[in-house]
XYZ file of C-alpha atoms in Angstrom:
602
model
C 16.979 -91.008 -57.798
C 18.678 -92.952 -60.412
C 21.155 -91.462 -63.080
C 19.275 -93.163 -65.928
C 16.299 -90.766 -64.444
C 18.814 -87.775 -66.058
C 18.334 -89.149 -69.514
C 14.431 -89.312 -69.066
C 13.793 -85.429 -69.029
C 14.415 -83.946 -72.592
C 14.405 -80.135 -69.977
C 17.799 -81.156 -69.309
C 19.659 -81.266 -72.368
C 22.023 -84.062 -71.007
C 23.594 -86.888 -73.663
C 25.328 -89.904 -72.563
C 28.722 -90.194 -73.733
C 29.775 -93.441 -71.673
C 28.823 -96.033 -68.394
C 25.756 -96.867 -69.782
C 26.141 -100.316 -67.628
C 26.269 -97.642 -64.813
C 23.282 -96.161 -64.766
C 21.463 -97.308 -61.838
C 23.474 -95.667 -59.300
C 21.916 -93.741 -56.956
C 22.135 -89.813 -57.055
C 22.141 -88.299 -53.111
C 22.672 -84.983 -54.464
C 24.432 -82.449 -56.987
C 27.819 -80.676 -57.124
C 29.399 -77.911 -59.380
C 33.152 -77.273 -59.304
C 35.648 -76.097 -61.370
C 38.292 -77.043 -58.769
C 41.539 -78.729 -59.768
C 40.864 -81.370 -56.653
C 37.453 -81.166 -55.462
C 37.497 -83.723 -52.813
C 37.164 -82.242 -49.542
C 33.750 -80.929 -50.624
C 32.243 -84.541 -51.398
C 30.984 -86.892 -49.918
C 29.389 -89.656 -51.974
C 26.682 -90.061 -54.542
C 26.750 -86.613 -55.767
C 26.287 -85.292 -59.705
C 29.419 -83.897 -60.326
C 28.929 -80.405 -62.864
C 31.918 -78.901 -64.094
C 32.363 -76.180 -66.983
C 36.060 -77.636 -67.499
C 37.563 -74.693 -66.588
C 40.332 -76.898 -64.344
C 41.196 -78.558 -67.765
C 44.346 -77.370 -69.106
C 45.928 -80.176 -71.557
C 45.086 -83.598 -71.926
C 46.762 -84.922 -69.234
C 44.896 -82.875 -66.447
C 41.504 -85.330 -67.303
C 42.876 -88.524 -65.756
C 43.766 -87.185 -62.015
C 40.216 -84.886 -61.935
C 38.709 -88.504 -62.738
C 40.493 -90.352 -60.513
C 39.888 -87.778 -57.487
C 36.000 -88.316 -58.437
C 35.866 -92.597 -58.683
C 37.821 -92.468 -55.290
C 35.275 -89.991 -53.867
C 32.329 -92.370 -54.735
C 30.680 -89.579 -57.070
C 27.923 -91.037 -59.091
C 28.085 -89.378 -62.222
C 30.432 -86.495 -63.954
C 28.186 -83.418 -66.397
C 30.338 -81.593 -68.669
C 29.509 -78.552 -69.690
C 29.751 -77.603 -73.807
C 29.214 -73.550 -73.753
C 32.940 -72.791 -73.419
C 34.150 -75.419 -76.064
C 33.083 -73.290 -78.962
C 31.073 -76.496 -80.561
C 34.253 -78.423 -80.044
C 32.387 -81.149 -77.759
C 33.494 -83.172 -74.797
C 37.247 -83.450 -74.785
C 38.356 -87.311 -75.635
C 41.123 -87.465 -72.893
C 37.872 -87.019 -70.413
C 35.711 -89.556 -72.207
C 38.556 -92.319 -72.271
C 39.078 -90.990 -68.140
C 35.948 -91.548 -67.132
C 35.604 -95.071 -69.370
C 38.826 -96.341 -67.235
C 37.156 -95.325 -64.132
C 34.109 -96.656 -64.983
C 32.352 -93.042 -64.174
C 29.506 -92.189 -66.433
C 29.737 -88.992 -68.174
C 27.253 -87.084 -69.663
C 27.633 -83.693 -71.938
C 25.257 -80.531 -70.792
C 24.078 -78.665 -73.622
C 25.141 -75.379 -73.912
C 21.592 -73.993 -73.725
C 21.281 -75.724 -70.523
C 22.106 -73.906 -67.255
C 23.441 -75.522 -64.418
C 20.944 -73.991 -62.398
C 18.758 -76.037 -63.949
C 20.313 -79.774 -63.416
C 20.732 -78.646 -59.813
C 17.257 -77.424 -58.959
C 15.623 -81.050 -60.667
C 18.039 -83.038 -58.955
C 17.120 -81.199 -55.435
C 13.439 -81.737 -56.133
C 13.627 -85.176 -57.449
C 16.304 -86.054 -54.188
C 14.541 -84.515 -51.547
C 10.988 -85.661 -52.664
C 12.483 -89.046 -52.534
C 14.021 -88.507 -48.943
C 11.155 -87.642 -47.076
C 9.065 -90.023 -48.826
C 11.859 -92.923 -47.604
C 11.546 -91.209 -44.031
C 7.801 -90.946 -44.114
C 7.336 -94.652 -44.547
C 10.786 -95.546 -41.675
C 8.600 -92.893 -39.560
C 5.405 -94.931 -40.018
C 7.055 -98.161 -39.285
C 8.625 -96.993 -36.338
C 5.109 -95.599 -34.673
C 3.901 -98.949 -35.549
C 6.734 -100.645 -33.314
C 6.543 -98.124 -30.626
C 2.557 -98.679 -30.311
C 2.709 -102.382 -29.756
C 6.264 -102.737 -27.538
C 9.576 -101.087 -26.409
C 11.201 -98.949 -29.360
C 14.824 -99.960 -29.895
C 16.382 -96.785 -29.748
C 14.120 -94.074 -28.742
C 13.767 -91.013 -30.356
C 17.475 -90.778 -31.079
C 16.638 -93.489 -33.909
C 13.973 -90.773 -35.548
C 16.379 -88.170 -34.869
C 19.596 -89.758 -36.798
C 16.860 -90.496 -40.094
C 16.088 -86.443 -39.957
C 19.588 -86.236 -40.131
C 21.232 -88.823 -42.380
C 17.977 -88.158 -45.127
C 17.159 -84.932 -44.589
C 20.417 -83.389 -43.616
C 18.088 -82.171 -40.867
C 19.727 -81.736 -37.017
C 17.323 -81.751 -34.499
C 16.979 -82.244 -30.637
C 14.346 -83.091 -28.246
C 14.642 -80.976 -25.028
C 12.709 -80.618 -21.821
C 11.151 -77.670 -20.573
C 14.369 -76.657 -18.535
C 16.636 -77.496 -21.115
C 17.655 -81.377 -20.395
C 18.275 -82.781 -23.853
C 17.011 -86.118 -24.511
C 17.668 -86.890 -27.855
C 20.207 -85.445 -30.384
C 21.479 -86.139 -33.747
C 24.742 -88.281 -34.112
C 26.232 -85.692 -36.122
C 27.621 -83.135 -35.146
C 29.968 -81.447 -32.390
C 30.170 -83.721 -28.913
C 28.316 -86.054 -30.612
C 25.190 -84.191 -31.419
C 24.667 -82.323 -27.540
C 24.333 -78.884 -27.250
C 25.893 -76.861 -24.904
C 23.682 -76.015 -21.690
C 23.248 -72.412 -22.058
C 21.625 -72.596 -25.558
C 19.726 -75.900 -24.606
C 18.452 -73.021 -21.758
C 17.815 -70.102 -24.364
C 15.780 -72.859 -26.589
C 13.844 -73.959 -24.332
C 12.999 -70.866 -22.786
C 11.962 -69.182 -26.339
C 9.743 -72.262 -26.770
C 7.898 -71.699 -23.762
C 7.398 -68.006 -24.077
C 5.933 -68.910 -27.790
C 3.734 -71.052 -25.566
C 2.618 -68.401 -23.343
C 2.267 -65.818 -25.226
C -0.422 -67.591 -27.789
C 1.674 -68.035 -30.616
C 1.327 -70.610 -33.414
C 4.217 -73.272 -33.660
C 6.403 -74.175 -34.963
C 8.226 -70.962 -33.149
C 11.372 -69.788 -35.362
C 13.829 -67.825 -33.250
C 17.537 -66.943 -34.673
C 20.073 -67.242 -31.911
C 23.794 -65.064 -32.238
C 26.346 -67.922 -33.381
C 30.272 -67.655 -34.827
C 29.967 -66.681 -38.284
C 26.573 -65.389 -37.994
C 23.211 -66.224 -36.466
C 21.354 -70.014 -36.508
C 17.779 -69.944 -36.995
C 16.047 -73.049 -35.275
C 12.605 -73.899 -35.348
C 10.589 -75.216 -32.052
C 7.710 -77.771 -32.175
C 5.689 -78.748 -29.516
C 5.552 -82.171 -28.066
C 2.243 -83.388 -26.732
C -0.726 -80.798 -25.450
C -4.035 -81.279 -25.980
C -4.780 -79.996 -22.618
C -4.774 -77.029 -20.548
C -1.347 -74.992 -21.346
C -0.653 -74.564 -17.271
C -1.130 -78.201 -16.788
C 1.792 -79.328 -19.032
C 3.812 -76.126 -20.206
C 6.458 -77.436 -17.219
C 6.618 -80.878 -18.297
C 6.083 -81.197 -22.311
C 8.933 -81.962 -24.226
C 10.154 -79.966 -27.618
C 11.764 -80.564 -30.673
C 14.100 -77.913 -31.923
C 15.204 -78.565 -35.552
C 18.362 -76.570 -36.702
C 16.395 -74.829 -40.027
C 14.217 -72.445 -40.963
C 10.630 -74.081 -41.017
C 9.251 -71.181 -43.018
C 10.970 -71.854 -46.085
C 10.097 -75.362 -45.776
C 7.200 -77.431 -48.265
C 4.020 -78.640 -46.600
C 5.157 -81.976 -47.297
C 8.351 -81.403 -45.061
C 6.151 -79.788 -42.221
C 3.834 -82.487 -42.320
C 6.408 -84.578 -42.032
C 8.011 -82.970 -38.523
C 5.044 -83.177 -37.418
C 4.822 -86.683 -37.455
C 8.158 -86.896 -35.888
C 7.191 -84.619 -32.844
C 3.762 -87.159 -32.518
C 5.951 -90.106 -32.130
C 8.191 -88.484 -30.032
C 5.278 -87.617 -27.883
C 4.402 -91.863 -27.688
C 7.894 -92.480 -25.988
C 7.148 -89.515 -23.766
C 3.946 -91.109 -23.039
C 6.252 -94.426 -22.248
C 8.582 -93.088 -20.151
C 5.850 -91.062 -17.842
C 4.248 -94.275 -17.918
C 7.608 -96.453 -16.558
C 8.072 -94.016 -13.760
C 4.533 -95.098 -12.109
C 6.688 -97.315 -9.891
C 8.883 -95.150 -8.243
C 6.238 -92.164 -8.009
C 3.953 -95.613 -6.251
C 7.231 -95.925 -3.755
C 7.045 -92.423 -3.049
C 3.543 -91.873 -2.274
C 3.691 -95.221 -0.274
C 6.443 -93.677 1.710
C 5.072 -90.056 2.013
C 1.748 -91.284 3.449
C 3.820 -93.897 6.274
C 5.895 -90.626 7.194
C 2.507 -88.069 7.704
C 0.614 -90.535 9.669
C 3.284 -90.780 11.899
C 4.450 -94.634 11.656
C 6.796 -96.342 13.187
C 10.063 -95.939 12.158
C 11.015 -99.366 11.577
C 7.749 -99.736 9.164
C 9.207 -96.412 7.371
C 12.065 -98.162 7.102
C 11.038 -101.837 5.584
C 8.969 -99.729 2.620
C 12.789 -97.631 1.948
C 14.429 -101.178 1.503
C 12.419 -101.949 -1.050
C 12.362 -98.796 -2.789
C 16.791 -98.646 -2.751
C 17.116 -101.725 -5.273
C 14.334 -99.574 -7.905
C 16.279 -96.095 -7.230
C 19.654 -97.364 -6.962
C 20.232 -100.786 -8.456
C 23.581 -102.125 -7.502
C 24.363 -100.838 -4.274
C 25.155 -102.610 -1.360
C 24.676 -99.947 1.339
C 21.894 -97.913 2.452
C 22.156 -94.476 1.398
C 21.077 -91.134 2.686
C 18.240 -89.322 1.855
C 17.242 -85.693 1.114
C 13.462 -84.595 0.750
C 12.367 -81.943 -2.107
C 9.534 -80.031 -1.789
C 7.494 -78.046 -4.585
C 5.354 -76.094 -5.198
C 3.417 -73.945 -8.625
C 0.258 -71.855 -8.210
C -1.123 -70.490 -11.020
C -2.907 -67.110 -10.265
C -6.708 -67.904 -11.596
C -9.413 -65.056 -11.566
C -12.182 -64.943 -9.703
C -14.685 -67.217 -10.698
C -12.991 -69.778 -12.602
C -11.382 -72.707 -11.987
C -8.136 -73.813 -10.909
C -5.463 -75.863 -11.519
C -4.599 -78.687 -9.842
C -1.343 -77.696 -8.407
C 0.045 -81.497 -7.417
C 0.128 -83.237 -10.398
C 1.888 -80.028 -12.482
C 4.559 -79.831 -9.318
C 5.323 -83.352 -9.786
C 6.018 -83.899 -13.281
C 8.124 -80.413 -13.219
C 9.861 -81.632 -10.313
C 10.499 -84.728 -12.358
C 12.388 -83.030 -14.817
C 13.761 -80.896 -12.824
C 15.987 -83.663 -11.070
C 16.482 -85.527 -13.949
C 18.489 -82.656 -15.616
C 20.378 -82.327 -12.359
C 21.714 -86.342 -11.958
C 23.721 -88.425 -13.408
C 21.458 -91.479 -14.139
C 18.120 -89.908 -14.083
C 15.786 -92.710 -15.756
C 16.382 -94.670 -12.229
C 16.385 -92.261 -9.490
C 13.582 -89.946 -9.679
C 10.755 -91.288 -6.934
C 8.200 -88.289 -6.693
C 4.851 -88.419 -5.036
C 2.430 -85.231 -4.495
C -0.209 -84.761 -1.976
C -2.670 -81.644 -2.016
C -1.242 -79.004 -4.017
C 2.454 -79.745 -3.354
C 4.998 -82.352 -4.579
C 7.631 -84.172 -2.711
C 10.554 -85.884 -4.134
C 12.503 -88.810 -2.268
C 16.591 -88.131 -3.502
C 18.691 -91.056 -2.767
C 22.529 -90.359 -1.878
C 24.713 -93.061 -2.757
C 26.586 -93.272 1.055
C 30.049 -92.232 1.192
C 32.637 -94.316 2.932
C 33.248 -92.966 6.820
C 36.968 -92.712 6.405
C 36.335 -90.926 2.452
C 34.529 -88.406 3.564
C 36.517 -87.585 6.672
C 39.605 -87.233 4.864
C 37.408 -85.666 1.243
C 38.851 -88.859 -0.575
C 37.463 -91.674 -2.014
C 38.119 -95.334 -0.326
C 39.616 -97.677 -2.191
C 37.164 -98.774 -4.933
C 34.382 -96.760 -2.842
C 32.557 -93.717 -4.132
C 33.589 -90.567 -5.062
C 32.701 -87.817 -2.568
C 32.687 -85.465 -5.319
C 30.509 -87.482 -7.255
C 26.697 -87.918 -6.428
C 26.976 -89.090 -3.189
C 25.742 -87.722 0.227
C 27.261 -87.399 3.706
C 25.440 -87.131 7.454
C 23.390 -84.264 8.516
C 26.238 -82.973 9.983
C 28.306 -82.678 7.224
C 25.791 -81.993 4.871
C 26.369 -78.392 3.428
C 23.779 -78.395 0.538
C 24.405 -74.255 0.463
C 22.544 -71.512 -1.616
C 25.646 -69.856 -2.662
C 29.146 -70.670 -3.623
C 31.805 -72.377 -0.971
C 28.923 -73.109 1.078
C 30.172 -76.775 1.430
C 32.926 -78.623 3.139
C 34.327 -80.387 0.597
C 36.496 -78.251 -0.490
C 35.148 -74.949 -1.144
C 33.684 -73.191 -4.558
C 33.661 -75.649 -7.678
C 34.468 -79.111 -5.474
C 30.917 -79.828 -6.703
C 30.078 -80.895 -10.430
C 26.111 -80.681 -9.946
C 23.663 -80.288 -8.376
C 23.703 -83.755 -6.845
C 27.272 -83.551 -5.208
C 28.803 -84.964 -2.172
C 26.480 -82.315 -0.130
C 23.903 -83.775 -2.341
C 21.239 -81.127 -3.996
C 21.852 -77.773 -3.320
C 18.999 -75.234 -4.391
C 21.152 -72.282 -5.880
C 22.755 -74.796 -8.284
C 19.633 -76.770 -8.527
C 17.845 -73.330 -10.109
C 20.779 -72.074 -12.249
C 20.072 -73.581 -15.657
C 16.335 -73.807 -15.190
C 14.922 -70.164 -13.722
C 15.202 -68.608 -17.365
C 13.007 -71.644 -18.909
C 10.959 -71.925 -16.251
C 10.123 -68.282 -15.705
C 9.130 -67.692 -19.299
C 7.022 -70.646 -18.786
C 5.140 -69.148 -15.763
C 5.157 -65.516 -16.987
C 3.198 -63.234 -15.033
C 0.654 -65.597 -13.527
C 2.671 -68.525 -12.078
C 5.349 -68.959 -9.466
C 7.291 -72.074 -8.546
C 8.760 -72.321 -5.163
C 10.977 -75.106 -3.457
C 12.353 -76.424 -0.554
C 15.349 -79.112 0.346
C 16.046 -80.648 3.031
C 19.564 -81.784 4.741
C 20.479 -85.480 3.896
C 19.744 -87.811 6.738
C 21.029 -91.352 7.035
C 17.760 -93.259 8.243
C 13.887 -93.556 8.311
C 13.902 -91.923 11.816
C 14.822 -88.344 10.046
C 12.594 -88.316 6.933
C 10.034 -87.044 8.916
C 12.095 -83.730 10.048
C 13.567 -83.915 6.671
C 9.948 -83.233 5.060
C 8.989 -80.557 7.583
C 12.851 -79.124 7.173
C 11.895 -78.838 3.042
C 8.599 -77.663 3.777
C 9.759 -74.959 6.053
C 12.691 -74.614 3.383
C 10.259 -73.498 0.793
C 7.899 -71.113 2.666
C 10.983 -69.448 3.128
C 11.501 -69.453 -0.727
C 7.591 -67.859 -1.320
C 8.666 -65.035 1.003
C 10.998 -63.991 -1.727
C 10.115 -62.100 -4.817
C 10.446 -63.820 -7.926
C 8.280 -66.544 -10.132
C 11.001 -69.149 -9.423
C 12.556 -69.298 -5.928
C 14.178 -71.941 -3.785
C 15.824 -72.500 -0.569
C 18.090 -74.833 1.000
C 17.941 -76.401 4.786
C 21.174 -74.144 5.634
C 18.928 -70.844 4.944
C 16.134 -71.556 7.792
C 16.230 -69.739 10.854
C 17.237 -72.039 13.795
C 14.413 -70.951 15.981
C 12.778 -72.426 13.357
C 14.438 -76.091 13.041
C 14.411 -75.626 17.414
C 10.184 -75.082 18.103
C 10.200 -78.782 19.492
C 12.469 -77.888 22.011
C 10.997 -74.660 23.274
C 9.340 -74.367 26.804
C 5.711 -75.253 27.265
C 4.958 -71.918 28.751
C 7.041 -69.446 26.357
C 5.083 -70.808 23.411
C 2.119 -70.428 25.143
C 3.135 -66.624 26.008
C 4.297 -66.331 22.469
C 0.781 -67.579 21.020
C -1.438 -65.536 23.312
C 0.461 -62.124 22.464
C -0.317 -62.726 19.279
C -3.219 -64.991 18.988
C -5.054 -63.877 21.553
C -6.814 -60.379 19.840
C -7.778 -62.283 16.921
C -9.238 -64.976 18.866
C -11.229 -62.290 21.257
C -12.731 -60.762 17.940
C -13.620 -63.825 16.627
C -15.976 -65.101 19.663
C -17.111 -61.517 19.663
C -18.172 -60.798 16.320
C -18.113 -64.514 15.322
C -15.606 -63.381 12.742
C -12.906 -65.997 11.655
C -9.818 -63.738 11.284
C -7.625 -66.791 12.942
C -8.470 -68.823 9.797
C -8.068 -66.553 7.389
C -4.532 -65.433 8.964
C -4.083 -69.370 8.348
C -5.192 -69.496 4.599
C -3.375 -65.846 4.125
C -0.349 -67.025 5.072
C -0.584 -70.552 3.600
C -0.941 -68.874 0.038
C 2.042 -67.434 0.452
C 0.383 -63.822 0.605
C -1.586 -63.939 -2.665
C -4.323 -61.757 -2.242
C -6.463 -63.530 -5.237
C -5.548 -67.338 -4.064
C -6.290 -66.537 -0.697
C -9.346 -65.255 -1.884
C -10.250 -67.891 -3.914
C -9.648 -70.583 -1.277
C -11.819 -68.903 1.382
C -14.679 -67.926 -1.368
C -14.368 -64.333 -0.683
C -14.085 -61.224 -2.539
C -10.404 -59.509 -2.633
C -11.875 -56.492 -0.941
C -13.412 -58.382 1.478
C -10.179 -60.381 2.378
C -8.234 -57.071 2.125
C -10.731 -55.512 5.206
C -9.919 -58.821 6.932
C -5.781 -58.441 7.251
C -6.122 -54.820 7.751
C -8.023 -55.722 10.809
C -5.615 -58.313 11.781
C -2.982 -55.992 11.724
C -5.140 -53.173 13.355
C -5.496 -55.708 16.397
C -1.889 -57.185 16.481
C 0.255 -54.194 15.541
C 1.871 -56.770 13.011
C 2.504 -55.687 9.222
C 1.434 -58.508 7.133
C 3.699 -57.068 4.272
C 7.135 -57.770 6.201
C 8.650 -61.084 6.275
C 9.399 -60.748 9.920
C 5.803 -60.409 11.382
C 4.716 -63.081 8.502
C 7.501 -65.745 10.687
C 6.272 -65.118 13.677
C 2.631 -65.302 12.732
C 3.332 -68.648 11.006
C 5.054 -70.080 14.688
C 2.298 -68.966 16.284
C -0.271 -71.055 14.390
C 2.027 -74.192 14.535
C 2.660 -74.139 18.446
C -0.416 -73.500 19.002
């Protein structure tokens, strides 16, 4: 608003006493002080109110003034009810006339209260009204081509007009876009990126209305921040691992529908560069499939390895060398009742998997490359290669890369551990990340994502993964995808909604069933094979195949029943005659192993 906009409301009691010529400055907001030197506490544009009570003698009026020109104030009030009808001192009028600050006199009927609450009002209607029409224009621009700066250009108008600090966050907590100002430029430290985006998805799953408010412990006192939604639309499971959110450092209860409309509009064009950016990784998720489906039909090598060339300039631009690799597998199931339909598990594992490695490397808009196939995902991780001699000696080469950076090493060095000083590169914290020298590991992979994640799968969803050892050529993808799938069976044998394992934690009868005699595997399979498949020609039951299916749902009574179109009872009766026949116990992790090498040497 304009100071001569002061003059217009007769509510105010305000009379000009000098800078008429000055009147079109712009008021950003409204101050009272009685301090001596009030500087610190401005910042520009302000309505300076001030009962005089700093005013001494005559000669104190010409430093207060100068302290408010050099501030940038707009306009000085003077208050009359403790001048006894005396009026605006003259040393302040001839002040603010050599400073060229317009002064006005308050009536002393007039509370401050007053001035301040119509200045707010008259600012802030202003503000968003500005921001409402840079919001529009900015849709506009991102609807027909690339937006200049992303969300972070949205964000930094919340902030700079409506003193507003907000962030846009993933569902495990990667933050995407902050406010300039601010601490560390406007990033928030992990573990409350973690606790945001985990109450977010809890609101989500437990039916409640957005925005969510939730009021986190902070020095001083607690910080209430509210939490909208990016996106939806569709079915909760489908996205609730993969939709961004926008938490806005306020109170959204307190707030006008104007203001909440306004949000609103923010978290919708948010959601159009989300749209973008899923859109600009159908490339690398095009290499991935490309390469998945060359590696399970069994091609040749050197065919494996023309489609990789072309997929190192897209995931690591720049590089001159070939790197490693390291295969990620994932998996989410969403427990469905009987009945109803389910839920594509593929396309949900892929996008979370997406995010997922984002938040743990360096530069993730160029190196995510994730495909899916059936009801699992699979993620192609490019290691920078380290230098022979550097990673012998756990230095960097001259001008070569950084073992401790995100770089990879052979299969032999690889230590890509669960738990701390698992690796070789020098024990317990030589890491940074999870994409280190040993490339991902899956303990460090899961730390700042299984809160998030498990409030977003709550009681019906699980998550489990699998990662393989980094291998330097096309030749080992193909054990590195059965390595990560074997990884993460190992992973669903654990209890938990979010579970993972690493290559280091499989059994090495496991990694070794290639190289097992003919006729011990065959012994192997008939002791335990061998009763089922004797009932089933009997009875012309199929207990083999539903051992198969049991075990490929990781256990789940209602999945398993769901894929073979039975009731639970009925698959119950089933398992308890499998284990009548075997002497197995289906419940212990043991006897599930050495069912599941059973079925795959048969």
């Amino acid at each position: 608003m304009r100071l001569r906009a002061l003059l217009d409301s007769e509510a105010l009691g305000l009379r000009l006493l000098g800078g008429a010529d000055e009147l079109d400055r712009t008021v950003r907001g409204v101050m009272t002080t009685d301090l001596t030197d009030p500087s610190r506490y401005l910042s520009g544009g302000e309505l300076v109110l001030t009962g005089l009570a700093w005013r001494h003698g005559p000669q104190d009026s010409e430093p207060f003034v100068r302290i408010l020109a050099a501030a940038g104030v707009a306009g000085l009030a003077a208050g009359e009810a403790e001048l006894s009808g005396a009026g605006v001192p003259e040393d302040l009028v001839r002040a603010c006339a050599r400073h060229r600050l317009p002064l006005f006199a308050v009536d002393e009927d007039v509370a401050f209260a007053a001035i301040t609450e119509h200045v707010v009002r008259q600012v802030s209607g202003e503000r968003a009204g500005d921001l409402a029409a840079v919001v529009e224009r900015h849709r506009r621009l991102m609807s027909s081509g690339p937006a200049g700066g992303g969300p972070d250009v949205v964000l930094d108008l919340l902030g700079s007009d409506l003193d507003l600090r907000a962030w846009v966050l993933s569902p495990t907590g990667r933050q995407i876009a902050g406010t300039a100002a601010g601490a560390a430029g406007g990033r928030l430290p992990a573990q409350l990126r973690a606790q945001l985006a985990g109450e977010h998805l809890g609101a989500l799953r437990g039916g409640r209305p957005g925005p969510h408010r939730v009021t986190l412990p902070a020095a001083g006192g607690g910080v209430t921040y509210s939490l909208f939604p990016v996106g939806g639309g569709r079915d909760l499971r489908e996205t609730v691992l993969s939709d961004w959110l926008l938490a806005v450092e306020a109170d959204a209860g307190e707030w006008p529908p104007e203001r909440l409309d306004l949000v609103h509009g923010v978290t919708q064009l948010i959601a159009v560069e989300r749209e973008r950016r899923d859109a600009a990784r159908s490339v690398r998720r095009r290499l991935a499939q490309e390469v998945l489906e060359l590696v399970q039909a069994g091609a040749q090598p050197a065919e494996i390895a023309a489609r990789l060339r072309v997929a190192v300039p897209v995931l690591l631009p720049g590089i001159g060398a070939a790197p490693q690799w390291q295969v990620v597998v994932a998996r989410v199931e969403w427990e469905v009742p009987y009945g109803q339909p389910g839920i594509a598990g593929g396309p949900v594992a892929q996008a979370m998997l997406e995010e997922m490695l984002a938040g743990a490397d360096r530069d993730p808009a160029e190196r995510i490359a994730v495909a899916h196939t059936g009801d699992e995902a699979v993620a192609l991780v490019p290691l920078p290669a380290v230098p022979a001699r550097a990673a012998a000696d756990g230095r960097p080469e001259e001008g070569g890369a950084d073992p401790g950076a995100a770089g990879g090493r052979s299969r032999k060095g690889a230590a890509g551990g669960a738990g701390p000083g698992r690796g070789r590169t020098g024990g317990p914290g030589a890491a940074s990340g999870a994409v280190a020298g040993a490339g991902l590991r899956a303990a460090v992979l899961l730390a700042a994502v299984r809160e998030p994640l498990a409030r977003a799968l709550a009681d019906d969803g699980r998550l489990t993964l699998g990662i393989s050892a980094a291998v330097h050529s096309s030749e080992g993808l193909r054990g590195a995808l059965e390595e990560a799938r074997h990884a993460r069976r190992v992973a669903a044998a654990r209890p938990g909604s979010v579970c993972a394992a690493g290559h280091e934690e499989l059994a090495s009868h496991v990694l070794l069933l290639p190289f097992v005699p003919d006729d011990v595997r065959r012994a192997f399979t008939a002791r335990l094979l061998d009763p089922l498949r004797a009932y089933d020609h009997r009875h012309r039951a199929e207990l083999v195949a539903t051992l198969e299916a049991f075990l490929d749902c990781d256990g789940s009574w209602t999945r398993c029943a769901a894929r073979l179109h039975l009731h639970v009872n009925t698959l119950r009766y089933r398992v308890g005659r499998i284990e009548q026949l075997t002497g197995r116990d289906l419940a212990r992790l043991e006897d599930k192993l050495d069912f599941f090498l059973a079925l795959r040497m048969r």
